[in-house]
CSV table of C-alpha atoms in Angstrom, one decimal:
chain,number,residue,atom,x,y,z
A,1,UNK,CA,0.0,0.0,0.0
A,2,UNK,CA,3.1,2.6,0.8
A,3,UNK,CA,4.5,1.9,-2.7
A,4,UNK,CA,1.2,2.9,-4.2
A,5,UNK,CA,0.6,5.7,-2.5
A,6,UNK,CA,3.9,7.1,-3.4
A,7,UNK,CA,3.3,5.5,-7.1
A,8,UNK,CA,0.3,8.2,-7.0
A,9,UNK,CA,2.0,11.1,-5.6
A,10,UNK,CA,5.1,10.6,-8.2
A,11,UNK,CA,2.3,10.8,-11.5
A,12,UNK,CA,0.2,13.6,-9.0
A,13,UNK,CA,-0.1,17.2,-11.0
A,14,UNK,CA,2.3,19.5,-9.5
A,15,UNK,CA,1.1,22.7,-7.6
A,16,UNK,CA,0.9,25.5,-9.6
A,17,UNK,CA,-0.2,29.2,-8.4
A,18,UNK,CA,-2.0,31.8,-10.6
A,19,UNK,CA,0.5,34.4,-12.2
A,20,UNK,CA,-0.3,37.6,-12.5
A,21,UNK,CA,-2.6,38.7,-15.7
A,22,UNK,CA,-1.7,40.4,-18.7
A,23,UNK,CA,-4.0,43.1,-17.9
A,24,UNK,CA,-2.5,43.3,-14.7
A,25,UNK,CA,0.9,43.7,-15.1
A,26,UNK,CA,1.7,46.9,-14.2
A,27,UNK,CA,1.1,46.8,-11.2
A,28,UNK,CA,4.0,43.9,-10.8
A,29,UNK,CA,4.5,40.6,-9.7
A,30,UNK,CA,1.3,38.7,-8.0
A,31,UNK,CA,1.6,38.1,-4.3
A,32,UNK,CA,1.7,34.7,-3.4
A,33,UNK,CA,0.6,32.8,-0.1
A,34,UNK,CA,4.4,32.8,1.6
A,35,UNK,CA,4.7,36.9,0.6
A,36,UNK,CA,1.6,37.5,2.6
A,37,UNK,CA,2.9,35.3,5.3
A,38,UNK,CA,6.1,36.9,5.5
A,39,UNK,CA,4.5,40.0,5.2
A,40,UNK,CA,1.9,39.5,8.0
A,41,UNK,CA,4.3,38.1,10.3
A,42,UNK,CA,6.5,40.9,10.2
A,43,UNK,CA,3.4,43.7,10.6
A,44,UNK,CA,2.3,41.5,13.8
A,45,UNK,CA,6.0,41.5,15.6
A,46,UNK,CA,6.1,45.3,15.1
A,47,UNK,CA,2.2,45.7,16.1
A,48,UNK,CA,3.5,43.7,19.1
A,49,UNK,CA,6.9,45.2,20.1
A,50,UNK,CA,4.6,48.6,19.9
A,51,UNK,CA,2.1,47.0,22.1
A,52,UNK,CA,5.5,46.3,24.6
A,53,UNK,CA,6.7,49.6,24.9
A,54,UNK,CA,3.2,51.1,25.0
A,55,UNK,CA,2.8,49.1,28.4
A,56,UNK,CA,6.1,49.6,29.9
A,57,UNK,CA,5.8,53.1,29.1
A,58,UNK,CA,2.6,53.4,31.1
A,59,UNK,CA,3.7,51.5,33.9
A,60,UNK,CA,7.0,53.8,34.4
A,61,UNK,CA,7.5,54.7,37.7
A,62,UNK,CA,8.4,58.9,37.2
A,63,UNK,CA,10.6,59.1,40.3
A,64,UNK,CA,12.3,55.7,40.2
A,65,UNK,CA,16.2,56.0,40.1
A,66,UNK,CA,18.0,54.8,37.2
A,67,UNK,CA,22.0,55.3,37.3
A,68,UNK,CA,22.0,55.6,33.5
A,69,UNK,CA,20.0,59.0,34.6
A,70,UNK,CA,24.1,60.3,35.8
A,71,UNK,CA,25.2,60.1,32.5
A,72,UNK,CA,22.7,61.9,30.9
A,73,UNK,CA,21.2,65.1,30.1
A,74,UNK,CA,17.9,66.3,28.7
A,75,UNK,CA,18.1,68.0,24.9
A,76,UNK,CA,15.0,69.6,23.5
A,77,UNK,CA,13.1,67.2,25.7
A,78,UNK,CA,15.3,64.1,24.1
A,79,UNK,CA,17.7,62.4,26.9
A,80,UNK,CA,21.2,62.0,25.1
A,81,UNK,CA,24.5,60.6,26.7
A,82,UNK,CA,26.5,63.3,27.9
A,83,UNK,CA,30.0,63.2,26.1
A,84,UNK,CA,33.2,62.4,28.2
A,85,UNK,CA,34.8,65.5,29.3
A,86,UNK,CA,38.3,63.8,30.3
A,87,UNK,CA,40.5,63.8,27.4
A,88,UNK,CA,42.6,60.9,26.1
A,89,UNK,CA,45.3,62.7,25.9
A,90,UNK,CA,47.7,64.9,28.4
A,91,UNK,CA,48.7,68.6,27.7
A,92,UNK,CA,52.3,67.0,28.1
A,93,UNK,CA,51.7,63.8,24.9
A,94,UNK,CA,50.0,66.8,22.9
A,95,UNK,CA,53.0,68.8,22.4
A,96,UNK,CA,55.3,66.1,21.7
A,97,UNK,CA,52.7,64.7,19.1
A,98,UNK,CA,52.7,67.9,17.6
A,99,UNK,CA,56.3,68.4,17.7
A,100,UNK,CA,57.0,65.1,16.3
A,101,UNK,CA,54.3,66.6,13.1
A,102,UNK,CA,55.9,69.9,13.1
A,103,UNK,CA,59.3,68.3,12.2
A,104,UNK,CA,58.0,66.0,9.6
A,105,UNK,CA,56.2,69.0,7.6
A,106,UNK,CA,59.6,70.6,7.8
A,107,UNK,CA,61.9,68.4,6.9
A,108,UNK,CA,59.3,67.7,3.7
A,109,UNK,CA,59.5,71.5,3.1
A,110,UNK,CA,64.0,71.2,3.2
A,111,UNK,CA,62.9,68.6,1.0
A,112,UNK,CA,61.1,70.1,-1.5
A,113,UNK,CA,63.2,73.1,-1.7
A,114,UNK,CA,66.4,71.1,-2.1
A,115,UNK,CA,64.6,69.4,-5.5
A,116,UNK,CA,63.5,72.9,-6.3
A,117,UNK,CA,67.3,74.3,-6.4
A,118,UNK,CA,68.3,71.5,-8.3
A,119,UNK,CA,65.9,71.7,-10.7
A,120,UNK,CA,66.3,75.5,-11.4
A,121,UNK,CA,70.3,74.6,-11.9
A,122,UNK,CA,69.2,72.2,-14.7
A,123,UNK,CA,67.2,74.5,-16.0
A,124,UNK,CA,69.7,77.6,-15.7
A,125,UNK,CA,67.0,79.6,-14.3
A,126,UNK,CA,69.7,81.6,-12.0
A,127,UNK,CA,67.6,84.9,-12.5
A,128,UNK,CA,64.7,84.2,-10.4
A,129,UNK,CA,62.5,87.1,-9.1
A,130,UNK,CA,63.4,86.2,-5.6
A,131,UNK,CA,67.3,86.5,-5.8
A,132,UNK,CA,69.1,89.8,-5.7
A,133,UNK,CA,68.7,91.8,-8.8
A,134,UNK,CA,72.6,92.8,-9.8
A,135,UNK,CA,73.4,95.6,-12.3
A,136,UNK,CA,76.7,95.7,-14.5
A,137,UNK,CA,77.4,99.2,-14.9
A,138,UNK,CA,79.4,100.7,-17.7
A,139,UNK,CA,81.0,104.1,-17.6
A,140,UNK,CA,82.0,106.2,-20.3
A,141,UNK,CA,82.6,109.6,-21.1
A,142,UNK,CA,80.6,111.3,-23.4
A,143,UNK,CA,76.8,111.5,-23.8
A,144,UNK,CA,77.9,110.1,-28.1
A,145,UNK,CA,79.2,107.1,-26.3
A,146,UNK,CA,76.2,106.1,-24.3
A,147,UNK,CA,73.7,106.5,-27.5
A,148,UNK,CA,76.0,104.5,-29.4
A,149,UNK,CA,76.7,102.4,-26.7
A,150,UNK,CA,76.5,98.2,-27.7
A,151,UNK,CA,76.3,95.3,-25.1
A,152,UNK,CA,77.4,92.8,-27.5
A,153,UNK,CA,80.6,94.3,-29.0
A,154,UNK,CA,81.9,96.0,-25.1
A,155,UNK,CA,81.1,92.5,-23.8
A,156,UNK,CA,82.7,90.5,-27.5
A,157,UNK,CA,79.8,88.0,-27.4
A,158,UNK,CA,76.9,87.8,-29.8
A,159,UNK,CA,74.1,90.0,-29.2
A,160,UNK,CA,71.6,86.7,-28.2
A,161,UNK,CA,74.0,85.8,-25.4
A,162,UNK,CA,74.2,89.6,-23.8
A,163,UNK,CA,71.9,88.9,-21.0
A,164,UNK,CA,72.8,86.3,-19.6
A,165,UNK,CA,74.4,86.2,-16.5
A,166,UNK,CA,75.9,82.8,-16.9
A,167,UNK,CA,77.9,80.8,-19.5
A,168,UNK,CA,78.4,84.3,-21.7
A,169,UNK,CA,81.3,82.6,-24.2
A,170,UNK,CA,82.9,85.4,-26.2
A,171,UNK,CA,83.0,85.5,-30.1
A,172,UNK,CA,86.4,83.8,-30.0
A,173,UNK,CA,85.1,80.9,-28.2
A,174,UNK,CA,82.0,80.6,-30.2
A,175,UNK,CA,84.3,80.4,-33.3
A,176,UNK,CA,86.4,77.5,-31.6
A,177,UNK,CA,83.6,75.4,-30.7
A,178,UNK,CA,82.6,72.5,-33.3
A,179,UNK,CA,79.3,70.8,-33.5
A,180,UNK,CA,79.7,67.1,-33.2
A,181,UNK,CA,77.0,65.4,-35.1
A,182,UNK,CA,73.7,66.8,-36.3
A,183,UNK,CA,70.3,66.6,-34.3
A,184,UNK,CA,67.7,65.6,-36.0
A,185,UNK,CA,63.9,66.8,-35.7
A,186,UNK,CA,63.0,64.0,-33.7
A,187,UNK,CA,65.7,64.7,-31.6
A,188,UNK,CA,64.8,68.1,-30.8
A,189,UNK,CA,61.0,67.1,-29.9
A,190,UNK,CA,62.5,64.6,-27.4
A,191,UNK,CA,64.6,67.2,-25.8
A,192,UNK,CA,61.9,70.1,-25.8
A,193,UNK,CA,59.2,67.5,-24.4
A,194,UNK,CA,61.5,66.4,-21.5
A,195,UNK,CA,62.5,70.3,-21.1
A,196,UNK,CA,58.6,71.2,-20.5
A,197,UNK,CA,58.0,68.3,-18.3
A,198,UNK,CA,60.7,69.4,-16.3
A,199,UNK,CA,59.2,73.0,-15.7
A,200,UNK,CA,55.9,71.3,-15.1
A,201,UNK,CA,57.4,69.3,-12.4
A,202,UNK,CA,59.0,72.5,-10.8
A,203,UNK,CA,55.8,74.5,-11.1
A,204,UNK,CA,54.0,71.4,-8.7
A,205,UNK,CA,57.0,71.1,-6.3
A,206,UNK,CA,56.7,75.4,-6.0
A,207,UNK,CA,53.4,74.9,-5.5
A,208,UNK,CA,54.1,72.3,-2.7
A,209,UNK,CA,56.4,74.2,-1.2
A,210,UNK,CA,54.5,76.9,-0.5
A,211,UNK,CA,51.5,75.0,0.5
A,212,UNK,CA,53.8,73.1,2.9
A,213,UNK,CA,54.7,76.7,4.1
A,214,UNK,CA,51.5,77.6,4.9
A,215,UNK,CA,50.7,74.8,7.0
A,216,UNK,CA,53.8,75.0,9.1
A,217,UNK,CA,53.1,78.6,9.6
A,218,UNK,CA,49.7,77.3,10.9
A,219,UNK,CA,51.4,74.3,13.1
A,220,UNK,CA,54.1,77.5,14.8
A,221,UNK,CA,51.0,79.4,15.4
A,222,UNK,CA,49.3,76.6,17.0
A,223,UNK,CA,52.0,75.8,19.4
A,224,UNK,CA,52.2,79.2,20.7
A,225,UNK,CA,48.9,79.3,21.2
A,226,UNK,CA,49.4,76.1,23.2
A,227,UNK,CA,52.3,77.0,25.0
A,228,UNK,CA,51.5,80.4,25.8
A,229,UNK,CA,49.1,80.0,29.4
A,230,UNK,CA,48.8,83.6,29.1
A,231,UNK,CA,45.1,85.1,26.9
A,232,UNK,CA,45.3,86.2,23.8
A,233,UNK,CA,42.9,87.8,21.1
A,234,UNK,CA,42.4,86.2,17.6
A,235,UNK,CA,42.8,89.4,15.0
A,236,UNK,CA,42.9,87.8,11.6
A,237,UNK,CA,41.3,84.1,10.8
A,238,UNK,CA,43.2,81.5,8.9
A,239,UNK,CA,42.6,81.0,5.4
A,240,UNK,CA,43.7,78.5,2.6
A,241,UNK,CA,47.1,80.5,2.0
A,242,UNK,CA,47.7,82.6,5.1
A,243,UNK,CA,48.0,81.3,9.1
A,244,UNK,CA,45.7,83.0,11.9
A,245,UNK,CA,47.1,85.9,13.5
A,246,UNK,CA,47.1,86.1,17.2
A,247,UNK,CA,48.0,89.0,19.5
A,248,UNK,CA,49.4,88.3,23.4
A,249,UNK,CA,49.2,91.3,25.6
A,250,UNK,CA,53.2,92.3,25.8
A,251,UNK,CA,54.7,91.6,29.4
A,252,UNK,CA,57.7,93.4,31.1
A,253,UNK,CA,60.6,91.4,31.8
A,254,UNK,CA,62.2,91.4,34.8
């Protein structure tokens, strides 16, 4: 008798639910028996929870003691942990943390100007706005003299190389040297591409510098704000390229 009735479930028709109707499909797929279940089961444990907190609310005892009640405080009617007002760290590992970052940003800054000087020498770029501008001054004696006065044959150089303030060979020289080997155009691509990456590169590391200057401007003005006990009054706010500027009232020395 087991074997048949399994004989008859094995040729049974399998179960099949409705799918949702042409007409119908818009409004996506049909719900079937174990959505609404799922669905129903969850609406009843929230309808219940609710239910929970509805009763223990009501049967809240107003003045009973709770020693959460210490560690909190009451916002806009909304009780929020208080935050811990004992810092992690002492005034004493501050400084020395902030030492320790104050050193790195300037030894990154040493850095980056060491790479910057190096690059400029590559580049011959000697005459920078920031050095000392030096002047080469001629005399002669008569006001004819100074209208017909030329760089390039007082100097004996040609007139392209008059000035420079580096590497000026004289006409004699120029006439000596000897090109060895012709460049081609390719050549000359190669050599002006790597020439204008190498200004790109020091426009970024000029750029890093003096962002790296800023912020150790900020980090000095930081520490004495830190290290000074005595008040002072903020009279400029920091921005992206300049530190805050502080003022201390000035104290006679002993």
């Amino acid at each position: 008798m087991a074997s048949l009735r399994k004989a008859s479930k094995s040729h049974a028709r399998s179960y099949r639910e409705r799918s949702q109707p042409s007409s119908r499909a818009h409004l996506g797929f049909l719900e079937k028996k174990k959505d609404y279940k799922e669905r129903a089961e969850d609406f009843q444990r929230k309808q219940n929870t609710l239910k929970h907190l509805k009763r223990k609310a009501l049967n809240r005892n107003p003045d009973e003691f709770y020693f959460n009640m210490v560690k909190t405080q009451k916002v806009d009617g909304v009780h929020q942990e208080k935050e811990e007002t004992e810092p992690v760290h002492t005034e004493a590992e501050l400084k020395l943390m902030f030492s320790q970052d104050q050193k790195y940003v300037t030894m990154k800054r040493t850095s980056e100007l060491n790479k910057i000087e190096r690059l400029k020498s590559s580049l011959h770029l000697l005459d920078n706005d920031t050095g000392p501008r030096n002047k080469h001054i001629v005399f002669v004696d008569t006001d004819k003299e100074v209208k017909e006065f030329d760089a390039a044959k007082y100097f004996g150089t040609h007139p392209s190389l008059v000035n420079r303030r580096f590497n000026r060979p004289s006409l004699e020289n120029l006439k000596k040297l000897e090109l060895r080997g012709n460049l081609n155009e390719a050549d000359l691509k190669k050599v002006s591409k790597e020439k204008e990456q190498r200004y790109r590169e020091l426009a970024k590391r000029i750029q890093r510098e003096k962002d790296l200057h800023v912020i150790q401007q900020k980090m000095e003005m930081k520490k004495n704000v830190m290290s000074k006990k005595e008040k002072c009054t903020k009279l400029k706010e920091e921005t992206k390229t300049s530190a805050p500027v502080y003022r201390w009232r000035h104290k006679r020395k002993r």
